Amino acid sequence: MAGGTVGLRRETGVIDPAKFAEEAVRRITAEVPGKAIIAASGGIDSTVAALLTERALGARARAVFVDTGLLRSGEVERVTEFFRESRLPFEIVDASDRFFAALAGVEDPEEKRRRIGTAFVRVFEKEAEAFGADRLVQGTIAPDWIESGGALRDTIKTHHNVGGIPSDLRLTLVEPLRDLYKDEVRALARHLGIPEAERQPFPGPGLAVRVSGPVTPDRTRRARVANAIVEEEVERAVAARTIARPWQYFAVLLPVRTVGVLGDNRVHGEAVSVRVVESIDAMTATAMELPRALLARIAERVTRELSGEVVRVLYDVTDKPPATIEWE
Ligand code: XMP
């Protein structure tokens, strides 16, 4: 099945960013006669979609950034700063209670994505109503709908912004990037002057898919701390040229209880899996070979900074396929 996915891959660099941007602005103008809100996650895809929409619609567009409670450490501050600097009107909505309530008792990854998709849509519908918009601009790219079953018989995983959208959506979707792959979006991001065009991708459902098993505020906090440590340590190693920049690097909190030692006592804690992969487009990926010292440092920090909560750190050596990049 994954081989079929690879077969859909086009040659990279086939778009001319300037031409694509011009054409996208024309299409957005044609597709949005009134007002639109933009689903902005702070990631490259939705930021590119947002800037193109602003070019097309000006004040008729407003970006909405949802704090789901499932974001990475420092993300709200980073996104706020970016939008303040850009000319784009934006709004930050704290909806973490809604998201944790929607996820309560849910362990199935596909169900998590559906619930998250629905929660996002309800927030956007509310914001659209207040703004008087009837269009929702999303930064959906080709792998999102391909992996959600758009071009294949089987769904690999439902991306929250595709299969996770409820059928009773009251807004018309506008998806200017739906034919692009990540490397093409990055070329476009560089063309539009978006900083951090090389930033690693982060899944729209956020830490919910990196908290394997039940998603509680407490378990999400642990995943957030572990993710921040992996990011810091890998970025430090990249800056020191100890390793090449990986495609993605993150931590996953596993749904297991395992035994550790704290002082003189045996304790029960959780386990974290570290995932660092190389890839060119996320359709396939290779687990990266990391220096032992880097892995040891990550394990030491995770178990110290989450002392008694996480007592074991594993390194995931599986390629995609057969595994996917994210655990869920
Ligand atoms: P997988 O895990 O399918 O991931 O190998 C491929 C790429 O997609 C990201 N990913 C997602 N992105 N919504 C997103 O916006 C999702 O539900 C989702 N699931 C995975 C993943 O981080 C990787 O870059």
mmCIF file of C-alpha atoms and ligand atoms in Angstrom:
data_model
loop_
_atom_site.group_PDB
_atom_site.id
_atom_site.type_symbol
_atom_site.label_atom_id
_atom_site.label_comp_id
_atom_site.label_asym_id
_atom_site.label_seq_id
_atom_site.Cartn_x
_atom_site.Cartn_y
_atom_site.Cartn_z
ATOM 1 C CA MET A 1 0.000 0.000 0.000
ATOM 2 C CA ALA A 2 2.719 2.454 0.944
ATOM 3 C CA GLY A 3 4.394 1.646 -2.378
ATOM 4 C CA GLY A 4 1.268 2.986 -4.062
ATOM 5 C CA THR A 5 1.640 6.204 -2.133
ATOM 6 C CA VAL A 6 5.192 6.589 -3.308
ATOM 7 C CA GLY A 7 4.022 6.111 -6.876
ATOM 8 C CA LEU A 8 1.945 9.285 -6.591
ATOM 9 C CA ARG A 9 5.012 11.351 -5.824
ATOM 10 C CA ARG A 10 5.914 13.909 -8.437
ATOM 11 C CA GLU A 11 9.339 15.194 -9.241
ATOM 12 C CA THR A 12 10.354 17.879 -6.730
ATOM 13 C CA GLY A 13 10.722 21.528 -7.595
ATOM 14 C CA VAL A 14 8.113 21.424 -10.353
ATOM 15 C CA ILE A 15 6.446 24.659 -9.264
ATOM 16 C CA ASP A 16 7.650 28.150 -9.939
ATOM 17 C CA PRO A 17 6.874 29.831 -6.581
ATOM 18 C CA ALA A 18 6.230 33.312 -8.019
ATOM 19 C CA LYS A 19 3.884 31.982 -10.697
ATOM 20 C CA PHE A 20 2.143 29.640 -8.278
ATOM 21 C CA ALA A 21 1.586 32.472 -5.775
ATOM 22 C CA GLU A 22 0.100 34.728 -8.449
ATOM 23 C CA GLU A 23 -2.223 31.989 -9.681
ATOM 24 C CA ALA A 24 -3.248 31.047 -6.112
ATOM 25 C CA VAL A 25 -4.142 34.674 -5.321
ATOM 26 C CA ARG A 26 -6.310 34.762 -8.445
ATOM 27 C CA ARG A 27 -8.050 31.524 -7.471
ATOM 28 C CA ILE A 28 -8.663 32.596 -3.870
ATOM 29 C CA THR A 29 -10.126 35.902 -5.099
ATOM 30 C CA ALA A 30 -12.482 33.988 -7.380
ATOM 31 C CA GLU A 31 -13.468 31.469 -4.710
ATOM 32 C CA VAL A 32 -14.179 33.986 -1.953
ATOM 33 C CA PRO A 33 -16.757 36.616 -2.882
ATOM 34 C CA GLY A 34 -17.291 37.648 0.754
ATOM 35 C CA LYS A 35 -15.201 37.048 3.859
ATOM 36 C CA ALA A 36 -13.036 34.132 4.931
ATOM 37 C CA ILE A 37 -11.422 32.918 8.073
ATOM 38 C CA ILE A 38 -8.125 31.081 7.846
ATOM 39 C CA ALA A 39 -7.353 28.018 9.918
ATOM 40 C CA ALA A 40 -3.859 29.000 11.082
ATOM 41 C CA SER A 41 -1.809 26.469 13.026
ATOM 42 C CA GLY A 42 1.480 28.339 12.961
ATOM 43 C CA GLY A 43 2.944 25.643 10.697
ATOM 44 C CA ILE A 44 4.395 26.265 7.244
ATOM 45 C CA ASP A 45 1.387 25.007 5.253
ATOM 46 C CA SER A 46 -1.280 27.131 6.909
ATOM 47 C CA THR A 47 1.036 30.149 7.156
ATOM 48 C CA VAL A 48 1.653 30.040 3.392
ATOM 49 C CA ALA A 49 -2.101 29.648 2.800
ATOM 50 C CA ALA A 50 -2.738 32.566 5.173
ATOM 51 C CA LEU A 51 -0.313 34.951 3.456
ATOM 52 C CA LEU A 52 -1.668 34.119 -0.003
ATOM 53 C CA THR A 53 -5.194 34.698 1.303
ATOM 54 C CA GLU A 54 -4.231 38.026 2.805
ATOM 55 C CA ARG A 55 -2.802 39.068 -0.563
ATOM 56 C CA ALA A 56 -6.060 38.088 -2.231
ATOM 57 C CA LEU A 57 -8.584 39.392 0.288
ATOM 58 C CA GLY A 58 -6.890 41.917 2.577
ATOM 59 C CA ALA A 59 -9.187 42.846 5.460
ATOM 60 C CA ARG A 60 -11.843 40.384 4.238
ATOM 61 C CA ALA A 61 -9.705 37.613 5.763
ATOM 62 C CA ARG A 62 -8.903 36.853 9.366
ATOM 63 C CA ALA A 63 -6.545 34.162 10.637
ATOM 64 C CA VAL A 64 -7.746 32.139 13.597
ATOM 65 C CA PHE A 65 -5.157 30.336 15.706
ATOM 66 C CA VAL A 66 -6.650 27.809 18.102
ATOM 67 C CA ASP A 67 -4.838 27.017 21.326
ATOM 68 C CA THR A 68 -5.965 23.402 21.612
ATOM 69 C CA GLY A 69 -3.986 22.675 24.770
ATOM 70 C CA LEU A 70 -2.130 20.156 22.557
ATOM 71 C CA LEU A 71 0.565 22.513 21.283
ATOM 72 C CA ARG A 72 4.307 22.371 21.680
ATOM 73 C CA SER A 73 6.093 24.340 24.334
ATOM 74 C CA GLY A 74 6.354 28.069 23.432
ATOM 75 C CA GLU A 75 4.103 27.730 20.375
ATOM 76 C CA VAL A 76 1.432 30.269 21.353
ATOM 77 C CA GLU A 77 4.099 32.918 21.994
ATOM 78 C CA ARG A 78 5.918 32.123 18.736
ATOM 79 C CA VAL A 79 2.785 32.276 16.595
ATOM 80 C CA THR A 80 1.553 35.451 18.295
ATOM 81 C CA GLU A 81 4.846 37.144 17.511
ATOM 82 C CA PHE A 82 4.762 36.010 13.876
ATOM 83 C CA PHE A 83 1.234 37.267 13.267
ATOM 84 C CA ARG A 84 1.971 40.564 15.035
ATOM 85 C CA GLU A 85 4.840 41.126 12.635
ATOM 86 C CA SER A 86 2.886 40.146 9.532
ATOM 87 C CA ARG A 87 0.074 42.387 8.355
ATOM 88 C CA LEU A 88 -2.470 39.631 8.717
ATOM 89 C CA PRO A 89 -5.383 40.266 11.088
ATOM 90 C CA PHE A 90 -5.474 37.361 13.527
ATOM 91 C CA GLU A 91 -7.154 36.062 16.606
ATOM 92 C CA ILE A 92 -6.061 33.519 19.201
ATOM 93 C CA VAL A 93 -8.803 31.365 20.654
ATOM 94 C CA ASP A 94 -8.120 29.363 23.824
ATOM 95 C CA ALA A 95 -10.203 26.235 23.332
ATOM 96 C CA SER A 96 -8.174 23.756 25.373
ATOM 97 C CA ASP A 97 -11.121 22.826 27.605
ATOM 98 C CA ARG A 98 -13.210 21.961 24.560
ATOM 99 C CA PHE A 99 -10.439 19.756 23.109
ATOM 100 C CA PHE A 100 -9.684 17.858 26.332
ATOM 101 C CA ALA A 101 -13.421 17.315 26.861
ATOM 102 C CA ALA A 102 -13.760 15.991 23.284
ATOM 103 C CA LEU A 103 -10.834 13.601 23.818
ATOM 104 C CA ALA A 104 -11.852 12.297 27.242
ATOM 105 C CA GLY A 105 -11.838 8.501 27.271
ATOM 106 C CA VAL A 106 -10.745 8.230 23.596
ATOM 107 C CA GLU A 107 -7.781 5.983 22.790
ATOM 108 C CA ASP A 108 -8.324 5.079 19.153
ATOM 109 C CA PRO A 109 -6.074 7.295 16.964
ATOM 110 C CA GLU A 110 -8.624 7.681 14.182
ATOM 111 C CA GLU A 111 -11.327 8.621 16.685
ATOM 112 C CA LYS A 112 -8.926 11.175 18.215
ATOM 113 C CA ARG A 113 -8.444 12.770 14.787
ATOM 114 C CA ARG A 114 -12.181 12.841 14.097
ATOM 115 C CA ARG A 115 -12.960 14.428 17.468
ATOM 116 C CA ILE A 116 -10.192 16.967 16.990
ATOM 117 C CA GLY A 117 -11.405 17.739 13.452
ATOM 118 C CA THR A 118 -14.916 18.337 14.771
ATOM 119 C CA ALA A 119 -13.704 20.491 17.677
ATOM 120 C CA PHE A 120 -11.652 22.642 15.272
ATOM 121 C CA VAL A 121 -14.608 23.055 12.939
ATOM 122 C CA ARG A 122 -16.952 24.117 15.757
ATOM 123 C CA VAL A 123 -14.442 26.757 16.859
ATOM 124 C CA PHE A 124 -14.021 28.000 13.275
ATOM 125 C CA GLU A 125 -17.788 28.102 12.692
ATOM 126 C CA LYS A 126 -18.218 30.218 15.802
ATOM 127 C CA GLU A 127 -15.438 32.599 14.767
ATOM 128 C CA ALA A 128 -16.739 32.752 11.173
ATOM 129 C CA GLU A 129 -20.186 33.699 12.375
ATOM 130 C CA ALA A 130 -18.790 36.517 14.499
ATOM 131 C CA PHE A 131 -16.678 37.781 11.550
ATOM 132 C CA GLY A 132 -19.430 37.305 8.951
ATOM 133 C CA ALA A 133 -17.432 34.785 6.901
ATOM 134 C CA ASP A 134 -18.764 31.825 4.936
ATOM 135 C CA ARG A 135 -15.423 30.434 3.718
ATOM 136 C CA LEU A 136 -12.741 28.524 5.623
ATOM 137 C CA VAL A 137 -9.214 28.589 4.172
ATOM 138 C CA GLN A 138 -7.048 25.593 5.084
ATOM 139 C CA GLY A 139 -3.426 24.764 4.316
ATOM 140 C CA THR A 140 -4.227 21.186 3.252
ATOM 141 C CA ILE A 141 -1.443 19.705 1.095
ATOM 142 C CA ALA A 142 -1.408 16.639 -1.154
ATOM 143 C CA PRO A 143 -0.148 14.024 1.348
ATOM 144 C CA ASP A 144 -2.974 15.032 3.748
ATOM 145 C CA TRP A 145 -5.721 13.922 1.403
ATOM 146 C CA ILE A 146 -3.761 11.116 -0.244
ATOM 147 C CA GLU A 147 -3.135 9.501 3.163
ATOM 148 C CA SER A 148 -6.716 10.234 4.224
ATOM 149 C CA GLY A 149 -7.893 7.915 1.442
ATOM 150 C CA GLY A 150 -8.419 10.488 -1.307
ATOM 151 C CA ALA A 151 -6.451 8.591 -3.934
ATOM 152 C CA LEU A 152 -6.019 5.153 -2.431
ATOM 153 C CA ARG A 153 -8.382 2.393 -1.508
ATOM 154 C CA ASP A 154 -7.303 2.285 2.130
ATOM 155 C CA THR A 155 -6.919 5.132 4.537
ATOM 156 C CA ILE A 156 -3.409 5.244 6.002
ATOM 157 C CA LYS A 157 -4.516 7.801 8.536
ATOM 158 C CA THR A 158 -7.238 10.375 8.603
ATOM 159 C CA HIS A 159 -5.665 13.800 8.647
ATOM 160 C CA HIS A 160 -7.773 15.951 10.936
ATOM 161 C CA ASN A 161 -8.094 18.615 8.243
ATOM 162 C CA VAL A 162 -9.476 16.154 5.672
ATOM 163 C CA GLY A 163 -11.280 13.058 6.940
ATOM 164 C CA GLY A 164 -11.671 14.665 10.384
ATOM 165 C CA ILE A 165 -14.021 17.324 9.019
ATOM 166 C CA PRO A 166 -17.654 16.626 9.922
ATOM 167 C CA SER A 167 -20.095 16.320 7.009
ATOM 168 C CA ASP A 168 -22.332 19.055 8.462
ATOM 169 C CA LEU A 169 -19.606 21.720 8.068
ATOM 170 C CA ARG A 170 -21.382 25.049 7.590
ATOM 171 C CA LEU A 171 -18.444 26.712 5.801
ATOM 172 C CA THR A 172 -17.176 26.259 2.251
ATOM 173 C CA LEU A 173 -13.556 25.059 2.194
ATOM 174 C CA VAL A 174 -10.876 26.855 0.215
ATOM 175 C CA GLU A 175 -7.618 24.889 -0.085
ATOM 176 C CA PRO A 176 -5.080 26.745 -2.236
ATOM 177 C CA LEU A 177 -2.208 24.295 -1.590
ATOM 178 C CA ARG A 178 -3.993 21.007 -2.061
ATOM 179 C CA ASP A 179 -1.876 19.900 -5.027
ATOM 180 C CA LEU A 180 1.483 20.687 -3.427
ATOM 181 C CA TYR A 181 4.007 18.548 -1.582
ATOM 182 C CA LYS A 182 5.973 19.766 1.417
ATOM 183 C CA ASP A 183 9.147 20.683 -0.462
ATOM 184 C CA GLU A 184 7.072 22.796 -2.854
ATOM 185 C CA VAL A 185 5.334 24.542 0.061
ATOM 186 C CA ARG A 186 8.754 25.261 1.554
ATOM 187 C CA ALA A 187 9.909 26.814 -1.724
ATOM 188 C CA LEU A 188 6.775 28.952 -1.653
ATOM 189 C CA ALA A 189 7.389 29.869 2.015
ATOM 190 C CA ARG A 190 10.906 31.046 1.171
ATOM 191 C CA HIS A 191 9.508 33.052 -1.754
ATOM 192 C CA LEU A 192 6.977 34.718 0.594
ATOM 193 C CA GLY A 193 9.704 35.486 3.142
ATOM 194 C CA ILE A 194 8.295 33.281 5.884
ATOM 195 C CA PRO A 195 10.948 32.690 8.526
ATOM 196 C CA GLU A 196 11.721 29.125 9.582
ATOM 197 C CA ALA A 197 10.650 27.681 6.222
ATOM 198 C CA GLU A 198 12.827 24.693 7.154
ATOM 199 C CA ARG A 199 11.056 24.123 10.466
ATOM 200 C CA GLN A 200 10.072 20.526 11.083
ATOM 201 C CA PRO A 201 6.437 19.560 10.372
ATOM 202 C CA PHE A 202 4.099 19.194 13.338
ATOM 203 C CA PRO A 203 0.827 17.292 12.975
ATOM 204 C CA GLY A 204 -2.371 19.338 13.111
ATOM 205 C CA PRO A 205 -3.889 17.153 15.879
ATOM 206 C CA GLY A 206 -0.855 18.185 17.899
ATOM 207 C CA LEU A 207 0.403 16.294 20.895
ATOM 208 C CA ALA A 208 -2.814 14.229 20.956
ATOM 209 C CA VAL A 209 -1.205 11.851 18.450
ATOM 210 C CA ARG A 210 2.037 11.858 20.462
ATOM 211 C CA VAL A 211 0.219 10.851 23.636
ATOM 212 C CA SER A 212 -0.465 7.253 22.796
ATOM 213 C CA GLY A 213 -3.491 6.029 24.742
ATOM 214 C CA PRO A 214 -5.669 8.388 26.788
ATOM 215 C CA VAL A 215 -5.069 12.129 26.291
ATOM 216 C CA THR A 216 -5.241 13.927 29.633
ATOM 217 C CA PRO A 217 -3.796 17.349 30.499
ATOM 218 C CA ASP A 218 -1.196 15.611 32.681
ATOM 219 C CA ARG A 219 -0.064 13.101 30.036
ATOM 220 C CA THR A 220 -0.020 15.914 27.450
ATOM 221 C CA ARG A 221 2.250 17.946 29.731
ATOM 222 C CA ARG A 222 4.677 15.004 29.906
ATOM 223 C CA ALA A 223 4.684 14.654 26.117
ATOM 224 C CA ARG A 224 5.239 18.426 25.804
ATOM 225 C CA VAL A 225 8.261 18.374 28.125
ATOM 226 C CA ALA A 226 9.755 15.329 26.365
ATOM 227 C CA ASN A 227 9.175 16.866 22.915
ATOM 228 C CA ALA A 228 10.876 20.097 23.975
ATOM 229 C CA ILE A 229 13.913 18.172 25.241
ATOM 230 C CA VAL A 230 14.237 16.182 21.999
ATOM 231 C CA GLU A 231 13.901 19.388 19.960
ATOM 232 C CA GLU A 232 16.497 21.239 22.030
ATOM 233 C CA GLU A 233 19.036 18.428 22.028
ATOM 234 C CA VAL A 234 18.669 17.614 18.333
ATOM 235 C CA GLU A 235 18.864 21.286 17.354
ATOM 236 C CA ARG A 236 21.964 21.684 19.507
ATOM 237 C CA ALA A 237 23.558 18.693 17.740
ATOM 238 C CA VAL A 238 22.589 20.141 14.340
ATOM 239 C CA ALA A 239 24.084 23.530 15.248
ATOM 240 C CA ALA A 240 27.290 21.798 16.382
ATOM 241 C CA ARG A 241 27.303 19.841 13.082
ATOM 242 C CA THR A 242 27.314 16.572 15.000
ATOM 243 C CA ILE A 243 24.357 15.417 12.882
ATOM 244 C CA ALA A 244 22.604 16.572 9.703
ATOM 245 C CA ARG A 245 19.224 18.290 10.146
ATOM 246 C CA PRO A 246 16.626 15.517 10.410
ATOM 247 C CA TRP A 247 13.198 15.726 8.757
ATOM 248 C CA GLN A 248 11.413 15.321 12.087
ATOM 249 C CA TYR A 249 12.460 14.751 15.687
ATOM 250 C CA PHE A 250 10.070 14.266 18.560
ATOM 251 C CA ALA A 251 8.972 12.177 21.522
ATOM 252 C CA VAL A 252 5.919 9.999 22.043
ATOM 253 C CA LEU A 253 4.469 9.130 25.437
ATOM 254 C CA LEU A 254 3.642 5.427 25.402
ATOM 255 C CA PRO A 255 0.616 3.769 26.998
ATOM 256 C CA VAL A 256 2.619 1.491 29.281
ATOM 257 C CA ARG A 257 3.441 1.408 32.976
ATOM 258 C CA THR A 258 7.001 0.377 33.622
ATOM 259 C CA VAL A 259 9.265 0.018 36.662
ATOM 260 C CA GLY A 260 12.018 2.460 37.539
ATOM 261 C CA VAL A 261 14.192 3.337 40.502
ATOM 262 C CA LEU A 262 13.910 6.638 42.330
ATOM 263 C CA GLY A 263 16.391 6.968 45.203
ATOM 264 C CA ASP A 264 16.023 3.727 47.137
ATOM 265 C CA ASN A 265 12.527 2.975 45.859
ATOM 266 C CA ARG A 266 11.053 1.139 42.930
ATOM 267 C CA VAL A 267 8.481 3.347 41.172
ATOM 268 C CA HIS A 268 5.971 2.851 38.399
ATOM 269 C CA GLY A 269 6.245 5.389 35.623
ATOM 270 C CA GLU A 270 5.610 5.825 31.924
ATOM 271 C CA ALA A 271 7.894 5.336 28.923
ATOM 272 C CA VAL A 272 8.813 7.717 26.103
ATOM 273 C CA SER A 273 9.851 6.762 22.587
ATOM 274 C CA VAL A 274 12.188 9.113 20.719
ATOM 275 C CA ARG A 275 11.697 9.336 16.949
ATOM 276 C CA VAL A 276 14.215 11.036 14.648
ATOM 277 C CA VAL A 277 13.749 10.476 10.922
ATOM 278 C CA GLU A 278 15.211 11.534 7.614
ATOM 279 C CA SER A 279 12.851 12.017 4.696
ATOM 280 C CA ILE A 280 12.289 14.172 1.651
ATOM 281 C CA ASP A 281 8.516 14.317 1.601
ATOM 282 C CA ALA A 282 7.186 12.239 4.546
ATOM 283 C CA MET A 283 5.855 9.593 2.174
ATOM 284 C CA THR A 284 8.794 7.378 3.148
ATOM 285 C CA ALA A 285 11.293 7.915 5.966
ATOM 286 C CA THR A 286 14.414 6.409 7.497
ATOM 287 C CA ALA A 287 15.116 6.216 11.222
ATOM 288 C CA MET A 288 18.285 8.253 11.745
ATOM 289 C CA GLU A 289 21.419 6.811 13.244
ATOM 290 C CA LEU A 290 22.245 9.033 16.234
ATOM 291 C CA PRO A 291 25.412 9.272 18.325
ATOM 292 C CA ARG A 292 25.089 7.270 21.541
ATOM 293 C CA ALA A 293 25.987 10.365 23.609
ATOM 294 C CA LEU A 294 23.072 12.334 22.163
ATOM 295 C CA LEU A 295 20.614 9.540 22.938
ATOM 296 C CA ALA A 296 22.031 9.189 26.461
ATOM 297 C CA ARG A 297 21.672 12.910 27.079
ATOM 298 C CA ILE A 298 18.041 12.886 25.908
ATOM 299 C CA ALA A 299 17.272 9.881 28.150
ATOM 300 C CA GLU A 300 18.985 11.503 31.122
ATOM 301 C CA ARG A 301 17.121 14.791 30.712
ATOM 302 C CA VAL A 302 13.700 13.249 30.094
ATOM 303 C CA THR A 303 13.911 11.003 33.160
ATOM 304 C CA ARG A 304 15.316 13.843 35.305
ATOM 305 C CA GLU A 305 12.945 16.599 34.155
ATOM 306 C CA LEU A 306 9.977 14.224 34.429
ATOM 307 C CA SER A 307 11.386 12.488 37.500
ATOM 308 C CA GLY A 308 9.158 9.692 38.774
ATOM 309 C CA GLU A 309 6.710 10.278 35.894
ATOM 310 C CA VAL A 310 8.764 8.911 32.986
ATOM 311 C CA VAL A 311 11.272 6.214 33.934
ATOM 312 C CA ARG A 312 12.263 4.743 30.564
ATOM 313 C CA VAL A 313 13.295 6.179 27.176
ATOM 314 C CA LEU A 314 13.397 4.114 23.971
ATOM 315 C CA TYR A 315 14.736 4.926 20.505
ATOM 316 C CA ASP A 316 12.525 3.964 17.552
ATOM 317 C CA VAL A 317 14.658 2.412 14.772
ATOM 318 C CA THR A 318 11.782 1.628 12.377
ATOM 319 C CA ASP A 319 11.642 3.074 8.873
ATOM 320 C CA LYS A 320 8.479 4.171 7.018
ATOM 321 C CA PRO A 321 7.251 1.832 5.680
ATOM 322 C CA PRO A 322 6.478 -0.369 7.544
ATOM 323 C CA ALA A 323 5.881 2.161 10.359
ATOM 324 C CA THR A 324 4.485 5.651 9.839
ATOM 325 C CA ILE A 325 6.427 8.677 11.087
ATOM 326 C CA GLU A 326 4.004 9.444 13.917
ATOM 327 C CA TRP A 327 3.050 6.576 16.205
ATOM 328 C CA GLU A 328 -0.683 7.063 15.698
HETATM 329 P P1 XMP B 1 2.877 9.717 9.010
HETATM 330 O O1 XMP B 1 2.777 9.528 10.484
HETATM 331 O O2 XMP B 1 1.587 9.404 8.294
HETATM 332 O O3 XMP B 1 3.099 11.252 8.803
HETATM 333 O O4 XMP B 1 4.035 9.012 8.393
HETATM 334 C C1 XMP B 1 3.439 11.871 7.604
HETATM 335 C C2 XMP B 1 3.600 13.349 7.895
HETATM 336 O O5 XMP B 1 2.338 13.910 8.244
HETATM 337 C C3 XMP B 1 2.356 14.395 9.581
HETATM 338 N N1 XMP B 1 1.072 13.998 10.144
HETATM 339 C C4 XMP B 1 0.000 14.805 10.194
HETATM 340 N N2 XMP B 1 -0.138 16.085 9.819
HETATM 341 N N3 XMP B 1 -2.406 15.982 10.509
HETATM 342 C C5 XMP B 1 -1.352 16.682 10.002
HETATM 343 O O6 XMP B 1 -1.512 17.861 9.693
HETATM 344 C C6 XMP B 1 -2.322 14.692 10.900
HETATM 345 O O7 XMP B 1 -3.297 14.098 11.368
HETATM 346 C C7 XMP B 1 -1.043 14.072 10.733
HETATM 347 N N4 XMP B 1 -0.588 12.823 10.991
HETATM 348 C C8 XMP B 1 0.709 12.798 10.606
HETATM 349 C C9 XMP B 1 3.548 13.747 10.254
HETATM 350 O O8 XMP B 1 4.044 14.533 11.321
HETATM 351 C C10 XMP B 1 4.500 13.611 9.081
HETATM 352 O O9 XMP B 1 5.192 14.811 8.826
#
